Amino acid sequence: MRSKLVVGNWKMHGTRESCSSLILALKQGLDGVPEGVEIGIAPPSVYLPLAAKLCADTRIQTGAQNASQFEQGAYTGEVACGMLADLGADFVIVGHSERRALFGESDAVVAEKFAAVQAASLQPILCVGETLEQRKEGITADVVMAQLAAVLERVGVAAFENAVIAYEPVWAIGTGEKASPEQAQEVHALLRSDLAKQDKEIAAAIQILYGGSVKESNSAELIAQPDIDGGLVGGASLEAEQFLAICTNADN
Ligand code: 13P
């Protein structure tokens, strides 16, 4: 049985003070979240040491939103996976649609980053998802399977034993327009069956999260779908009460 996982992607929000108070509020409400639900937060990487320290004695895992595909060297402005591990990261989000669209990350670069995250003994959360145009064209399945295939070709299916996938339809991110539970389930099932062609056990065990306008009000019905194992939450993860409610709703 797969456990449920809810991860907050804080994106580029917050200050040292607001990050601390958000974590303290999460810690205060943590007892209300059923034991079986796994929880992660990905603050801006500069606040990762602070978050890792504040979460050290809790069940909240901490991670980064992005990392370099390179191990070290003359890559001005980049942060290596080993450095994130050194700061206390447990996981790294790779291939978020904002990275793909705004910073030009290709499938090949995302695959390199996935490999780099694992090489640093961290867990990758691989994001895939189609744009509105692609959905309208009816090529959602082709798009998400190509995004997954690029990583599979680079690292092999065994690497997915310690990885998470997040399906985030681009048109649902930050728009308030979420995918319906049925629309999301269809893509989650497709991703799982695609993996199953290569390894049934890994496919059955991998957590596949849904992301895109997840809120307290819609999280239960989304996460109740058979192939949806939790959420990758943006905006609603910046409010402790909302995020804790989503975590609690994941237990179904
Ligand atoms: P929102 O929950 O704000 O739509 O963002 C989703 C997301 O991009 C999480 O990675």
Short mmCIF file of C-alpha atoms and ligand atoms in Angstrom, two decimals:
data_model
loop_
_atom_site.label_atom_id
_atom_site.label_comp_id
_atom_site.label_asym_id
_atom_site.label_seq_id
_atom_site.Cartn_x
_atom_site.Cartn_y
_atom_site.Cartn_z
CA MET A 1 0.00 0.00 0.00
CA ARG A 2 1.42 3.39 -0.98
CA SER A 3 1.44 6.04 1.72
CA LYS A 4 0.13 9.51 1.01
CA LEU A 5 2.55 12.41 0.57
CA VAL A 6 1.84 16.13 0.53
CA VAL A 7 4.63 18.52 -0.46
CA GLY A 8 4.50 22.31 -0.26
CA ASN A 9 6.34 24.14 -3.02
CA TRP A 10 6.84 27.60 -1.61
CA LYS A 11 8.30 28.90 -4.89
CA MET A 12 10.03 32.31 -4.56
CA HIS A 13 8.10 33.56 -1.56
CA GLY A 14 8.90 34.60 1.97
CA THR A 15 11.52 36.05 4.22
CA ARG A 16 13.59 34.45 6.94
CA GLU A 17 10.98 35.60 9.42
CA SER A 18 7.90 34.49 7.48
CA CYS A 19 9.45 31.10 6.68
CA SER A 20 10.20 30.56 10.38
CA SER A 21 6.70 31.48 11.47
CA LEU A 22 5.12 29.29 8.79
CA ILE A 23 7.19 26.31 9.93
CA LEU A 24 6.40 26.97 13.58
CA ALA A 25 2.68 27.09 12.74
CA LEU A 26 3.00 23.81 10.79
CA LYS A 27 4.75 22.21 13.74
CA GLN A 28 2.03 23.34 16.09
CA GLY A 29 -0.68 21.77 13.96
CA LEU A 30 1.22 18.61 13.07
CA ASP A 31 -0.40 16.42 15.70
CA GLY A 32 -3.73 16.88 13.93
CA VAL A 33 -2.40 15.30 10.73
CA PRO A 34 -2.86 11.52 10.65
CA GLU A 35 0.41 9.65 11.26
CA GLY A 36 0.39 7.88 7.91
CA VAL A 37 0.58 11.06 5.84
CA GLU A 38 4.10 12.05 4.79
CA ILE A 39 4.81 15.76 4.62
CA GLY A 40 7.45 17.80 2.83
CA ILE A 41 8.21 21.47 2.30
CA ALA A 42 10.41 23.08 -0.33
CA PRO A 43 11.27 26.62 0.75
CA PRO A 44 13.54 28.86 -1.35
CA SER A 45 16.94 27.17 -1.13
CA VAL A 46 18.55 30.02 0.82
CA TYR A 47 16.11 29.25 3.64
CA LEU A 48 16.75 25.51 3.50
CA PRO A 49 19.24 25.41 6.43
CA LEU A 50 16.74 27.31 8.56
CA ALA A 51 13.90 24.99 7.52
CA ALA A 52 15.99 21.83 8.00
CA LYS A 53 16.98 22.98 11.47
CA LEU A 54 13.42 23.86 12.51
CA CYS A 55 12.06 20.60 11.09
CA ALA A 56 14.84 18.37 12.41
CA ASP A 57 12.82 16.97 15.29
CA THR A 58 9.62 16.57 13.28
CA ARG A 59 8.20 14.36 10.51
CA ILE A 60 8.40 17.26 8.03
CA GLN A 61 10.93 16.53 5.28
CA THR A 62 12.68 19.44 3.64
CA GLY A 63 13.75 19.85 0.05
CA ALA A 64 14.71 22.20 -2.74
CA GLN A 65 12.78 23.43 -5.75
CA ASN A 66 15.63 23.07 -8.21
CA ALA A 67 19.30 22.12 -8.42
CA SER A 68 22.14 22.18 -10.89
CA GLN A 69 22.79 19.14 -13.04
CA PHE A 70 26.51 19.71 -12.50
CA GLU A 71 28.49 18.44 -9.54
CA GLN A 72 30.73 21.48 -9.12
CA GLY A 73 32.71 23.99 -11.11
CA ALA A 74 32.44 27.32 -12.87
CA TYR A 75 28.64 27.57 -13.01
CA THR A 76 27.96 31.03 -11.62
CA GLY A 77 24.78 31.27 -9.62
CA GLU A 78 24.04 27.55 -9.57
CA VAL A 79 23.60 25.30 -6.53
CA ALA A 80 24.79 21.70 -6.65
CA CYS A 81 22.80 18.75 -5.31
CA GLY A 82 25.65 17.88 -2.96
CA MET A 83 25.41 21.36 -1.46
CA LEU A 84 21.67 20.91 -0.89
CA ALA A 85 22.33 17.57 0.79
CA ASP A 86 24.92 19.30 2.92
CA LEU A 87 22.27 21.84 4.00
CA GLY A 88 19.85 19.13 5.09
CA ALA A 89 17.71 18.58 1.99
CA ASP A 90 15.87 15.26 1.69
CA PHE A 91 14.44 15.78 -1.79
CA VAL A 92 14.66 18.04 -4.84
CA ILE A 93 11.85 18.98 -7.24
CA VAL A 94 13.04 18.63 -10.85
CA GLY A 95 11.40 19.67 -14.09
CA HIS A 96 8.75 21.95 -12.61
CA SER A 97 6.87 23.58 -15.48
CA GLU A 98 8.05 27.02 -14.36
CA ARG A 99 11.65 25.80 -14.75
CA ARG A 100 10.82 24.31 -18.14
CA ALA A 101 8.90 27.33 -19.46
CA LEU A 102 10.67 30.30 -17.84
CA PHE A 103 14.24 28.97 -17.65
CA GLY A 104 14.32 26.84 -20.78
CA GLU A 105 14.88 23.46 -19.16
CA SER A 106 14.56 20.78 -21.81
CA ASP A 107 13.61 17.16 -21.19
CA ALA A 108 17.31 16.32 -21.51
CA VAL A 109 18.34 18.84 -18.86
CA VAL A 110 15.59 17.63 -16.54
CA ALA A 111 16.88 14.07 -16.98
CA GLU A 112 20.41 15.21 -16.08
CA LYS A 113 19.09 16.96 -12.99
CA PHE A 114 17.15 13.87 -11.94
CA ALA A 115 20.37 11.83 -12.21
CA ALA A 116 22.34 14.45 -10.26
CA VAL A 117 19.78 14.49 -7.45
CA GLN A 118 20.02 10.73 -7.07
CA ALA A 119 23.81 10.78 -7.27
CA ALA A 120 23.73 13.04 -4.20
CA SER A 121 21.51 10.47 -2.41
CA LEU A 122 18.50 12.78 -2.48
CA GLN A 123 15.01 11.92 -3.68
CA PRO A 124 13.87 13.52 -6.95
CA ILE A 125 10.28 14.67 -7.39
CA LEU A 126 9.90 14.68 -11.16
CA CYS A 127 7.24 17.05 -12.49
CA VAL A 128 5.46 16.43 -15.77
CA GLY A 129 2.44 18.12 -17.32
CA GLU A 130 0.88 19.50 -20.45
CA THR A 131 -0.02 23.06 -21.45
CA LEU A 132 -3.57 24.13 -22.23
CA GLU A 133 -2.80 24.13 -25.97
CA GLN A 134 -1.46 20.59 -25.76
CA ARG A 135 -4.55 19.42 -23.89
CA LYS A 136 -6.80 21.07 -26.47
CA GLU A 137 -4.83 19.37 -29.22
CA GLY A 138 -5.47 16.04 -27.51
CA ILE A 139 -1.78 15.26 -27.00
CA THR A 140 -1.67 15.22 -23.18
CA ALA A 141 -0.69 11.54 -23.05
CA ASP A 142 2.09 11.99 -25.63
CA VAL A 143 3.51 15.00 -23.79
CA VAL A 144 3.65 13.50 -20.31
CA MET A 145 4.92 10.15 -21.56
CA ALA A 146 7.69 11.88 -23.54
CA GLN A 147 8.69 13.84 -20.43
CA LEU A 148 8.83 10.61 -18.44
CA ALA A 149 10.59 8.71 -21.23
CA ALA A 150 13.42 11.26 -21.38
CA VAL A 151 14.24 10.53 -17.74
CA LEU A 152 13.72 6.78 -18.04
CA GLU A 153 16.13 6.66 -20.96
CA ARG A 154 18.77 8.56 -19.00
CA VAL A 155 18.57 6.78 -15.63
CA GLY A 156 16.67 3.52 -16.21
CA VAL A 157 13.53 2.34 -14.47
CA ALA A 158 15.37 1.12 -11.33
CA ALA A 159 16.12 4.76 -10.45
CA PHE A 160 12.40 5.28 -9.95
CA GLU A 161 12.47 3.02 -6.92
CA ASN A 162 13.46 6.06 -4.92
CA ALA A 163 11.62 8.82 -6.75
CA VAL A 164 8.29 10.58 -6.78
CA ILE A 165 6.40 11.80 -9.84
CA ALA A 166 4.16 14.86 -9.81
CA TYR A 167 1.58 15.41 -12.52
CA GLU A 168 1.03 19.15 -12.79
CA PRO A 169 -1.08 20.30 -15.73
CA VAL A 170 0.41 23.69 -16.60
CA TRP A 171 -3.04 25.21 -17.13
CA ALA A 172 -3.99 24.38 -13.54
CA ILE A 173 -0.95 25.93 -11.85
CA GLY A 174 -1.74 29.13 -9.98
CA THR A 175 -4.91 29.63 -12.01
CA GLY A 176 -7.51 28.37 -9.58
CA GLU A 177 -8.60 25.99 -12.33
CA LYS A 178 -7.76 22.48 -11.18
CA ALA A 179 -8.03 19.31 -13.20
CA SER A 180 -11.14 17.33 -12.33
CA PRO A 181 -10.42 14.23 -10.23
CA GLU A 182 -11.25 12.11 -13.31
CA GLN A 183 -8.94 14.08 -15.61
CA ALA A 184 -6.10 13.82 -13.11
CA GLN A 185 -6.72 10.13 -12.40
CA GLU A 186 -6.60 9.35 -16.12
CA VAL A 187 -3.10 10.83 -16.47
CA HIS A 188 -1.86 9.30 -13.19
CA ALA A 189 -3.03 5.85 -14.31
CA LEU A 190 -1.35 6.37 -17.67
CA LEU A 191 1.98 7.30 -16.07
CA ARG A 192 1.79 4.30 -13.75
CA SER A 193 0.97 1.90 -16.58
CA ASP A 194 3.77 3.36 -18.68
CA LEU A 195 6.24 2.60 -15.88
CA ALA A 196 4.68 -0.84 -15.40
CA LYS A 197 5.74 -1.78 -18.93
CA GLN A 198 9.28 -1.70 -17.59
CA ASP A 199 8.80 -2.74 -13.96
CA LYS A 200 5.49 -3.67 -12.38
CA GLU A 201 6.69 -3.50 -8.79
CA ILE A 202 8.21 -0.06 -9.14
CA ALA A 203 5.10 1.19 -10.92
CA ALA A 204 2.86 -0.14 -8.16
CA ALA A 205 4.97 1.38 -5.41
CA ILE A 206 5.78 4.84 -6.76
CA GLN A 207 3.95 7.82 -5.32
CA ILE A 208 2.39 10.02 -8.01
CA LEU A 209 1.29 13.42 -6.73
CA TYR A 210 -1.17 15.81 -8.32
CA GLY A 211 -0.33 19.51 -8.46
CA GLY A 212 -2.25 22.53 -9.72
CA SER A 213 -4.57 24.68 -7.62
CA VAL A 214 -4.85 22.11 -4.84
CA LYS A 215 -6.78 23.61 -1.93
CA GLU A 216 -8.37 22.43 1.27
CA SER A 217 -11.73 22.34 -0.54
CA ASN A 218 -10.71 20.12 -3.47
CA SER A 219 -7.89 18.01 -2.04
CA ALA A 220 -9.94 15.15 -0.59
CA GLU A 221 -11.69 14.25 -3.84
CA LEU A 222 -8.47 14.47 -5.83
CA ILE A 223 -6.41 12.37 -3.43
CA ALA A 224 -9.23 9.84 -3.12
CA GLN A 225 -8.58 8.76 -6.72
CA PRO A 226 -6.88 5.35 -6.88
CA ASP A 227 -3.66 6.54 -8.58
CA ILE A 228 -3.32 9.91 -6.84
CA ASP A 229 -1.03 9.51 -3.85
CA GLY A 230 -0.97 13.06 -2.59
CA GLY A 231 -0.38 16.61 -3.69
CA LEU A 232 2.30 19.07 -4.72
CA VAL A 233 0.86 22.29 -3.41
CA GLY A 234 1.88 25.82 -4.39
CA GLY A 235 -0.13 28.81 -3.17
CA ALA A 236 -2.09 26.95 -0.49
CA SER A 237 1.13 25.70 1.10
CA LEU A 238 1.97 29.25 2.19
CA GLU A 239 -0.87 29.21 4.72
CA ALA A 240 -0.32 26.80 7.58
CA GLU A 241 -3.99 26.11 8.19
CA GLN A 242 -4.72 25.35 4.52
CA PHE A 243 -1.67 23.17 4.12
CA LEU A 244 -2.36 21.20 7.29
CA ALA A 245 -5.96 20.69 6.18
CA ILE A 246 -4.77 19.36 2.81
CA CYS A 247 -2.39 17.00 4.62
CA THR A 248 -5.25 15.80 6.83
CA ASN A 249 -7.54 15.36 3.82
CA ALA A 250 -4.90 13.17 2.18
CA ASP A 251 -5.64 10.41 4.66
CA ASN A 252 -8.38 8.60 2.81
P1 13P B 1 -0.56 26.14 -7.18
O1 13P B 1 -0.98 25.16 -6.10
O2 13P B 1 -0.34 27.52 -6.68
O3 13P B 1 -1.48 26.07 -8.37
O4 13P B 1 0.89 25.64 -7.70
C1 13P B 1 1.07 24.31 -8.03
C2 13P B 1 2.51 24.06 -8.23
O5 13P B 1 3.11 24.54 -9.16
C3 13P B 1 3.20 23.22 -7.24
O6 13P B 1 4.46 22.85 -7.67
#
